[in-house]
Amino acid sequence: MNHIKIDPLAIEAIKNFTLPDDLTFGKVLCPVMIECDYQDGKWGEAKMVPYRKLELDPTCKVLHYAQEIFEGLKGYKVDNNGPFLFRADQNAKRFDLSAERMAMPTLPENLFMESVQAMVSYNANFIPRRTGDSLYIRPFMFATDNHLGIKPSESYKYMVVASPSSAYFSSGSVRVLIERSAVRASEGGVGAAKTGGNYAASLLSMVEAKKKGFDQVLWLDGKNKSSVEEMSGMNFFALYGDVLKTPKLTQTILNGITRDSIIKMAKKLGYTVEEIDMNIDELINDIKEGKCTECFACGTAVIITPINALGEHDGSNYPLNIAESSIAMKIRNELLNIQEGRSDDPFSWRTNVEPAVL
């Protein structure tokens, strides 16, 4: 954190902040944030300042042409363990891949790492202590040029905010609607970048899914609408006996860090993992015949959440196993044990963060 300048008013804001008793996901914000500006082809000084509203010109490019990217990662401090970060170096690498796709400047990895570590360090007392809860950290970058010409911005702002959060889903499992009409992303587009437009493209279908009593949407490929891709902000897995299957990565699927962690963890636990072209109709038939016994969603926010049923717009319903002894829950517990410091870390995924002395 040698390169993060700490504003004295930020320390004052931290000392005066009280964490509320009731937390949901992403609504309570820490009293400080980090910001750093890109001007004249280089990054300036990164500063921790009190959390505040931003003032943007009405012609700010991000508002018109959506040059924007973000990441999501977590800080953990359960019982007397931590605080820890989990695989933040992978978030830094993915952040730069997203920046390149959106014609934005890359961010030095040390700046990314120091900024997220600083947010954990200075907000350590605000990290929820219950297992499954965390300090959700949101680094993001957006274009700040002020004019209406359609071209890449020449100035940008990088920021980090953090939210002490409870579980993303209040229930232990979710119902998922198969989306056979709308398209979230297509080959050659920006589906593999973590940019807001991908999530905006999913919202209308999400609204329709909620009306029908579903919690999430399962997206299919944009060309043939036959291959399972991902959910709205989450990756997808299906279990066949001791074989764990997940859609292979394409230009339209986000390379999830939790997804990659599950693949490595499952192999360590003795399961076979297949990254495949997963046909939706074959999957449904396998669920009906009992060949596929479990499906689950995964991501930084949701960790691992079992799917209790897939469904169709016509009312068809395909129930799934969500027993406490399920493979999904076994992998989830193993992953949380590493993230929260209750077990050894054979993959070297965990980063210890020293709490700041205020």
CSV table of C-alpha atoms in Angstrom, one decimal:
chain,number,residue,atom,x,y,z
A,1,MET,CA,0.0,0.0,0.0
A,2,ASN,CA,3.0,2.2,-0.4
A,3,HIS,CA,1.5,4.0,-3.4
A,4,ILE,CA,-1.9,4.8,-1.9
A,5,LYS,CA,-2.1,8.2,-0.3
A,6,ILE,CA,-4.4,8.2,2.7
A,7,ASP,CA,-6.4,11.4,3.2
A,8,PRO,CA,-6.7,12.3,6.9
A,9,LEU,CA,-10.4,12.9,6.3
A,10,ALA,CA,-10.7,9.2,5.3
A,11,ILE,CA,-9.3,8.1,8.7
A,12,GLU,CA,-11.8,10.4,10.4
A,13,ALA,CA,-14.6,8.9,8.3
A,14,ILE,CA,-13.6,5.4,9.3
A,15,LYS,CA,-13.4,6.2,13.0
A,16,ASN,CA,-16.9,7.8,12.9
A,17,PHE,CA,-18.5,4.9,11.0
A,18,THR,CA,-20.7,2.3,12.7
A,19,LEU,CA,-21.7,-0.9,10.9
A,20,PRO,CA,-25.5,-1.5,11.0
A,21,ASP,CA,-26.8,-4.7,12.4
A,22,ASP,CA,-28.8,-5.7,9.3
A,23,LEU,CA,-26.8,-6.3,6.2
A,24,THR,CA,-28.0,-7.3,2.7
A,25,PHE,CA,-25.8,-7.6,-0.4
A,26,GLY,CA,-24.2,-4.4,-1.7
A,27,LYS,CA,-26.4,-1.8,0.1
A,28,VAL,CA,-24.2,-0.8,3.0
A,29,LEU,CA,-21.0,1.0,1.8
A,30,CYS,CA,-17.8,1.5,3.7
A,31,PRO,CA,-17.1,5.2,4.5
A,32,VAL,CA,-14.1,5.5,2.2
A,33,MET,CA,-13.2,4.9,-1.4
A,34,ILE,CA,-10.1,4.9,-3.6
A,35,GLU,CA,-9.7,6.9,-6.8
A,36,CYS,CA,-7.0,7.4,-9.4
A,37,ASP,CA,-7.1,9.4,-12.6
A,38,TYR,CA,-5.6,8.6,-16.0
A,39,GLN,CA,-4.5,11.7,-17.9
A,40,ASP,CA,-2.0,12.4,-20.7
A,41,GLY,CA,-1.2,8.8,-21.2
A,42,LYS,CA,-0.4,7.9,-17.6
A,43,TRP,CA,-1.9,7.1,-14.2
A,44,GLY,CA,-1.7,9.7,-11.5
A,45,GLU,CA,-1.6,9.2,-7.7
A,46,ALA,CA,-4.1,6.9,-6.1
A,47,LYS,CA,-5.8,8.3,-3.0
A,48,MET,CA,-8.1,7.0,-0.3
A,49,VAL,CA,-10.8,9.6,0.4
A,50,PRO,CA,-14.1,9.8,2.2
A,51,TYR,CA,-17.0,8.1,0.3
A,52,ARG,CA,-18.8,10.8,-1.6
A,53,LYS,CA,-21.0,11.4,-4.7
A,54,LEU,CA,-19.3,12.0,-8.0
A,55,GLU,CA,-19.9,15.1,-10.2
A,56,LEU,CA,-19.9,14.4,-13.9
A,57,ASP,CA,-20.4,16.6,-16.9
A,58,PRO,CA,-23.6,15.7,-18.9
A,59,THR,CA,-21.4,14.8,-21.9
A,60,CYS,CA,-19.1,12.5,-19.9
A,61,LYS,CA,-18.3,9.7,-22.4
A,62,VAL,CA,-19.3,6.9,-20.0
A,63,LEU,CA,-22.8,8.2,-20.0
A,64,HIS,CA,-23.1,8.0,-23.8
A,65,TYR,CA,-20.8,5.3,-25.1
A,66,ALA,CA,-20.5,2.9,-22.1
A,67,GLN,CA,-16.7,2.7,-21.8
A,68,GLU,CA,-16.8,1.1,-18.4
A,69,ILE,CA,-15.4,-2.1,-16.7
A,70,PHE,CA,-15.5,-3.5,-13.2
A,71,GLU,CA,-14.5,-6.4,-11.0
A,72,GLY,CA,-15.9,-8.1,-7.9
A,73,LEU,CA,-13.9,-9.8,-5.2
A,74,LYS,CA,-14.1,-10.3,-1.5
A,75,GLY,CA,-12.3,-9.8,1.8
A,76,TYR,CA,-12.9,-12.3,4.6
A,77,LYS,CA,-12.6,-12.2,8.4
A,78,VAL,CA,-14.4,-15.0,10.2
A,79,ASP,CA,-13.8,-15.8,13.8
A,80,ASN,CA,-10.2,-14.8,14.5
A,81,ASN,CA,-9.0,-15.5,11.0
A,82,GLY,CA,-8.0,-12.9,8.5
A,83,PRO,CA,-8.5,-10.5,7.0
A,84,PHE,CA,-7.9,-12.3,3.7
A,85,LEU,CA,-8.3,-11.7,0.0
A,86,PHE,CA,-9.0,-14.5,-2.4
A,87,ARG,CA,-7.2,-14.7,-5.8
A,88,ALA,CA,-7.1,-11.0,-6.3
A,89,ASP,CA,-4.3,-11.3,-8.7
A,90,GLN,CA,-6.7,-13.1,-11.1
A,91,ASN,CA,-9.1,-10.2,-10.8
A,92,ALA,CA,-6.3,-7.8,-11.7
A,93,LYS,CA,-5.5,-9.8,-14.8
A,94,ARG,CA,-9.2,-10.1,-15.9
A,95,PHE,CA,-9.6,-6.3,-15.3
A,96,ASP,CA,-6.9,-5.6,-17.8
A,97,LEU,CA,-8.4,-8.1,-20.4
A,98,SER,CA,-11.7,-6.2,-20.1
A,99,ALA,CA,-9.9,-2.9,-20.4
A,100,GLU,CA,-8.2,-4.0,-23.7
A,101,ARG,CA,-11.5,-5.2,-25.1
A,102,MET,CA,-13.2,-1.9,-24.3
A,103,ALA,CA,-10.3,0.2,-25.8
A,104,MET,CA,-9.3,1.5,-22.3
A,105,PRO,CA,-5.9,1.8,-20.7
A,106,THR,CA,-4.7,-1.2,-18.7
A,107,LEU,CA,-4.1,-0.7,-15.0
A,108,PRO,CA,-0.7,-1.7,-13.4
A,109,GLU,CA,-1.3,-4.9,-11.4
A,110,ASN,CA,0.5,-3.5,-8.4
A,111,LEU,CA,-1.9,-0.5,-8.3
A,112,PHE,CA,-4.9,-2.9,-8.5
A,113,MET,CA,-3.5,-5.1,-5.7
A,114,GLU,CA,-2.5,-2.3,-3.5
A,115,SER,CA,-5.9,-0.5,-3.8
A,116,VAL,CA,-8.0,-3.6,-2.9
A,117,GLN,CA,-5.6,-4.5,-0.1
A,118,ALA,CA,-5.9,-1.0,1.3
A,119,MET,CA,-9.7,-1.2,1.3
A,120,VAL,CA,-9.5,-4.5,3.2
A,121,SER,CA,-6.9,-3.2,5.6
A,122,TYR,CA,-8.6,0.1,6.5
A,123,ASN,CA,-12.1,-1.4,6.6
A,124,ALA,CA,-11.1,-4.6,8.5
A,125,ASN,CA,-13.4,-3.8,11.4
A,126,PHE,CA,-16.4,-3.6,9.1
A,127,ILE,CA,-16.0,-7.1,7.6
A,128,PRO,CA,-18.9,-9.3,8.7
A,129,ARG,CA,-17.8,-12.3,10.9
A,130,ARG,CA,-20.5,-14.8,9.9
A,131,THR,CA,-19.4,-17.5,7.5
A,132,GLY,CA,-20.6,-16.8,4.0
A,133,ASP,CA,-20.7,-13.0,4.6
A,134,SER,CA,-17.8,-10.8,3.5
A,135,LEU,CA,-16.5,-7.4,2.5
A,136,TYR,CA,-17.5,-7.2,-1.2
A,137,ILE,CA,-15.0,-5.1,-3.1
A,138,ARG,CA,-15.9,-3.4,-6.4
A,139,PRO,CA,-13.0,-1.9,-8.4
A,140,PHE,CA,-14.2,-0.1,-11.6
A,141,MET,CA,-13.0,2.2,-14.3
A,142,PHE,CA,-14.9,4.6,-16.6
A,143,ALA,CA,-14.3,7.1,-19.4
A,144,THR,CA,-14.3,10.8,-18.3
A,145,ASP,CA,-13.7,12.8,-21.5
A,146,ASN,CA,-16.4,15.5,-21.9
A,147,HIS,CA,-17.7,15.7,-25.5
A,148,LEU,CA,-20.0,13.8,-27.8
A,149,GLY,CA,-17.6,12.6,-30.4
A,150,ILE,CA,-17.7,8.8,-30.8
A,151,LYS,CA,-14.1,7.7,-30.1
A,152,PRO,CA,-12.3,6.2,-27.2
A,153,SER,CA,-11.8,8.6,-24.3
A,154,GLU,CA,-8.4,9.9,-23.5
A,155,SER,CA,-9.1,10.3,-19.7
A,156,TYR,CA,-10.4,7.7,-17.2
A,157,LYS,CA,-11.1,7.3,-13.5
A,158,TYR,CA,-10.3,4.1,-11.6
A,159,MET,CA,-12.1,3.7,-8.3
A,160,VAL,CA,-12.6,1.1,-5.5
A,161,VAL,CA,-15.6,1.0,-3.2
A,162,ALA,CA,-16.5,-1.8,-0.7
A,163,SER,CA,-19.7,-3.1,0.9
A,164,PRO,CA,-20.0,-5.2,4.1
A,165,SER,CA,-22.4,-7.8,2.8
A,166,SER,CA,-24.5,-10.8,3.7
A,167,ALA,CA,-25.3,-13.6,1.3
A,168,TYR,CA,-26.4,-12.6,-2.2
A,169,PHE,CA,-29.4,-15.0,-2.3
A,170,SER,CA,-31.5,-15.0,0.9
A,171,SER,CA,-32.8,-18.5,0.1
A,172,GLY,CA,-30.5,-21.5,-0.1
A,173,SER,CA,-31.3,-22.3,-3.7
A,174,VAL,CA,-32.7,-20.7,-6.9
A,175,ARG,CA,-35.1,-21.4,-9.7
A,176,VAL,CA,-33.8,-20.7,-13.1
A,177,LEU,CA,-35.6,-19.8,-16.3
A,178,ILE,CA,-34.2,-21.0,-19.6
A,179,GLU,CA,-34.1,-18.0,-22.0
A,180,ARG,CA,-34.7,-19.3,-25.6
A,181,SER,CA,-35.5,-16.0,-27.3
A,182,ALA,CA,-33.4,-13.1,-26.1
A,183,VAL,CA,-29.6,-13.0,-26.5
A,184,ARG,CA,-27.1,-11.7,-23.9
A,185,ALA,CA,-23.9,-11.8,-26.0
A,186,SER,CA,-22.7,-13.0,-29.4
A,187,GLU,CA,-19.3,-14.2,-30.8
A,188,GLY,CA,-17.1,-11.2,-31.6
A,189,GLY,CA,-18.8,-9.0,-29.1
A,190,VAL,CA,-17.9,-8.1,-25.5
A,191,GLY,CA,-19.5,-11.0,-23.7
A,192,ALA,CA,-16.2,-12.2,-22.2
A,193,ALA,CA,-15.4,-8.7,-20.8
A,194,LYS,CA,-16.7,-7.6,-17.4
A,195,THR,CA,-18.5,-4.5,-18.6
A,196,GLY,CA,-21.8,-3.1,-17.5
A,197,GLY,CA,-23.5,-3.5,-20.9
A,198,ASN,CA,-23.4,-7.3,-20.6
A,199,TYR,CA,-25.5,-7.0,-17.4
A,200,ALA,CA,-27.8,-4.4,-18.9
A,201,ALA,CA,-28.5,-6.8,-21.8
A,202,SER,CA,-29.8,-9.4,-19.3
A,203,LEU,CA,-32.1,-7.2,-17.3
A,204,LEU,CA,-35.3,-7.4,-19.4
A,205,SER,CA,-35.2,-11.2,-19.3
A,206,MET,CA,-34.6,-11.0,-15.6
A,207,VAL,CA,-37.7,-8.9,-15.1
A,208,GLU,CA,-39.8,-11.5,-17.1
A,209,ALA,CA,-38.2,-14.3,-15.1
A,210,LYS,CA,-39.2,-12.7,-11.8
A,211,LYS,CA,-42.8,-12.3,-13.0
A,212,LYS,CA,-42.9,-16.0,-13.6
A,213,GLY,CA,-41.5,-16.8,-10.1
A,214,PHE,CA,-37.9,-17.5,-11.1
A,215,ASP,CA,-34.7,-16.1,-9.5
A,216,GLN,CA,-32.3,-16.2,-12.4
A,217,VAL,CA,-32.0,-16.7,-16.2
A,218,LEU,CA,-30.0,-19.3,-18.0
A,219,TRP,CA,-28.6,-17.9,-21.3
A,220,LEU,CA,-28.0,-19.9,-24.5
A,221,ASP,CA,-25.6,-19.2,-27.3
A,222,GLY,CA,-26.6,-16.3,-29.5
A,223,LYS,CA,-26.4,-18.0,-32.9
A,224,ASN,CA,-28.3,-21.3,-32.5
A,225,LYS,CA,-29.8,-20.9,-29.0
A,226,SER,CA,-29.0,-24.5,-28.3
A,227,SER,CA,-25.8,-24.4,-26.1
A,228,VAL,CA,-25.8,-23.5,-22.4
A,229,GLU,CA,-23.5,-20.5,-21.7
A,230,GLU,CA,-23.9,-18.8,-18.4
A,231,MET,CA,-26.4,-17.1,-16.1
A,232,SER,CA,-26.8,-13.4,-15.5
A,233,GLY,CA,-23.5,-12.8,-13.8
A,234,MET,CA,-22.8,-16.4,-12.8
A,235,ASN,CA,-21.3,-19.5,-14.3
A,236,PHE,CA,-23.2,-22.8,-14.6
A,237,PHE,CA,-22.3,-26.4,-13.6
A,238,ALA,CA,-24.1,-29.8,-13.9
A,239,LEU,CA,-23.2,-33.0,-12.1
A,240,TYR,CA,-23.4,-36.4,-13.6
A,241,GLY,CA,-22.4,-39.0,-11.0
A,242,ASP,CA,-18.8,-38.1,-10.2
A,243,VAL,CA,-18.4,-36.0,-13.4
A,244,LEU,CA,-18.8,-32.3,-13.1
A,245,LYS,CA,-19.7,-30.6,-16.4
A,246,THR,CA,-19.6,-26.9,-17.3
A,247,PRO,CA,-19.8,-24.9,-20.6
A,248,LYS,CA,-16.4,-24.4,-22.2
A,249,LEU,CA,-15.3,-20.8,-22.4
A,250,THR,CA,-16.0,-18.8,-25.5
A,251,GLN,CA,-16.0,-15.2,-26.5
A,252,THR,CA,-19.4,-14.9,-24.9
A,253,ILE,CA,-18.8,-16.4,-21.5
A,254,LEU,CA,-17.0,-14.6,-18.6
A,255,ASN,CA,-14.0,-16.5,-17.4
A,256,GLY,CA,-15.2,-16.7,-13.8
A,257,ILE,CA,-12.6,-16.9,-11.0
A,258,THR,CA,-15.0,-18.9,-8.8
A,259,ARG,CA,-15.6,-21.2,-11.8
A,260,ASP,CA,-11.9,-21.8,-12.2
A,261,SER,CA,-11.5,-22.4,-8.5
A,262,ILE,CA,-14.3,-24.9,-8.5
A,263,ILE,CA,-12.7,-26.8,-11.4
A,264,LYS,CA,-9.4,-27.0,-9.5
A,265,MET,CA,-11.1,-27.9,-6.2
A,266,ALA,CA,-13.3,-30.6,-7.7
A,267,LYS,CA,-10.3,-32.3,-9.3
A,268,LYS,CA,-8.5,-32.2,-6.0
A,269,LEU,CA,-11.6,-33.9,-4.4
A,270,GLY,CA,-11.5,-36.7,-7.0
A,271,TYR,CA,-14.2,-35.6,-9.4
A,272,THR,CA,-13.7,-35.6,-13.2
A,273,VAL,CA,-14.4,-32.2,-14.7
A,274,GLU,CA,-15.4,-31.7,-18.3
A,275,GLU,CA,-15.6,-28.3,-20.1
A,276,ILE,CA,-17.9,-29.0,-22.9
A,277,ASP,CA,-20.4,-27.7,-25.4
A,278,MET,CA,-23.5,-28.3,-23.3
A,279,ASN,CA,-26.7,-28.8,-25.4
A,280,ILE,CA,-29.7,-27.5,-23.5
A,281,ASP,CA,-32.2,-30.1,-24.8
A,282,GLU,CA,-29.8,-32.9,-23.9
A,283,LEU,CA,-29.3,-31.5,-20.4
A,284,ILE,CA,-33.1,-31.4,-19.9
A,285,ASN,CA,-33.4,-35.0,-21.0
A,286,ASP,CA,-30.6,-36.0,-18.7
A,287,ILE,CA,-32.4,-34.3,-15.8
A,288,LYS,CA,-35.6,-36.1,-16.6
A,289,GLU,CA,-33.8,-39.5,-16.8
A,290,GLY,CA,-31.9,-38.9,-13.6
A,291,LYS,CA,-28.4,-38.8,-15.3
A,292,CYS,CA,-27.9,-35.2,-14.2
A,293,THR,CA,-28.7,-35.0,-10.5
A,294,GLU,CA,-27.5,-31.5,-9.6
A,295,CYS,CA,-27.0,-28.1,-11.2
A,296,PHE,CA,-25.6,-25.0,-9.5
A,297,ALA,CA,-24.6,-21.4,-10.1
A,298,CYS,CA,-21.3,-20.0,-9.1
A,299,GLY,CA,-19.7,-16.6,-8.9
A,300,THR,CA,-17.9,-14.2,-6.5
A,301,ALA,CA,-21.2,-12.8,-5.1
A,302,VAL,CA,-23.2,-16.1,-4.9
A,303,ILE,CA,-20.2,-18.4,-4.1
A,304,ILE,CA,-22.0,-21.7,-5.0
A,305,THR,CA,-25.8,-21.7,-5.0
A,306,PRO,CA,-27.7,-24.9,-5.8
A,307,ILE,CA,-30.4,-24.7,-8.5
A,308,ASN,CA,-33.6,-26.4,-7.3
A,309,ALA,CA,-35.3,-26.4,-10.8
A,310,LEU,CA,-34.9,-25.3,-14.4
A,311,GLY,CA,-38.0,-24.0,-16.1
A,312,GLU,CA,-39.4,-22.8,-19.4
A,313,HIS,CA,-41.6,-19.9,-20.5
A,314,ASP,CA,-44.4,-22.4,-21.3
A,315,GLY,CA,-44.5,-23.6,-17.6
A,316,SER,CA,-42.4,-26.8,-18.0
A,317,ASN,CA,-40.4,-27.5,-14.8
A,318,TYR,CA,-37.4,-29.7,-14.3
A,319,PRO,CA,-36.7,-30.2,-10.5
A,320,LEU,CA,-33.2,-31.0,-9.2
A,321,ASN,CA,-31.6,-32.3,-6.0
A,322,ILE,CA,-30.6,-29.7,-3.4
A,323,ALA,CA,-29.8,-32.0,-0.4
A,324,GLU,CA,-27.4,-30.7,2.2
A,325,SER,CA,-25.1,-33.6,1.3
A,326,SER,CA,-25.0,-32.5,-2.4
A,327,ILE,CA,-21.7,-32.2,-4.2
A,328,ALA,CA,-22.4,-28.5,-4.7
A,329,MET,CA,-22.5,-27.9,-1.0
A,330,LYS,CA,-19.5,-30.1,-0.4
A,331,ILE,CA,-17.4,-28.0,-2.8
A,332,ARG,CA,-18.9,-24.8,-1.4
A,333,ASN,CA,-17.8,-25.7,2.1
A,334,GLU,CA,-14.3,-26.7,0.9
A,335,LEU,CA,-14.0,-23.4,-0.9
A,336,LEU,CA,-15.2,-21.3,2.0
A,337,ASN,CA,-12.8,-23.1,4.4
A,338,ILE,CA,-10.0,-21.8,2.2
A,339,GLN,CA,-11.4,-18.3,1.7
A,340,GLU,CA,-12.2,-17.9,5.4
A,341,GLY,CA,-8.9,-19.4,6.7
A,342,ARG,CA,-10.3,-22.5,8.4
A,343,SER,CA,-8.2,-24.9,6.3
A,344,ASP,CA,-4.8,-25.1,4.6
A,345,ASP,CA,-4.5,-23.3,1.2
A,346,PRO,CA,-2.9,-25.9,-1.1
A,347,PHE,CA,-3.4,-23.6,-4.1
A,348,SER,CA,-1.9,-20.5,-2.6
A,349,TRP,CA,-5.1,-18.6,-3.3
A,350,ARG,CA,-5.4,-16.7,0.0
A,351,THR,CA,-3.6,-13.4,0.6
A,352,ASN,CA,-3.2,-12.2,4.2
A,353,VAL,CA,-3.9,-8.5,4.7
A,354,GLU,CA,-2.6,-6.6,7.8
A,355,PRO,CA,-5.2,-4.4,9.4
A,356,ALA,CA,-4.3,-0.8,9.4
A,357,VAL,CA,-3.5,1.0,12.6
A,358,LEU,CA,-5.7,4.1,12.7
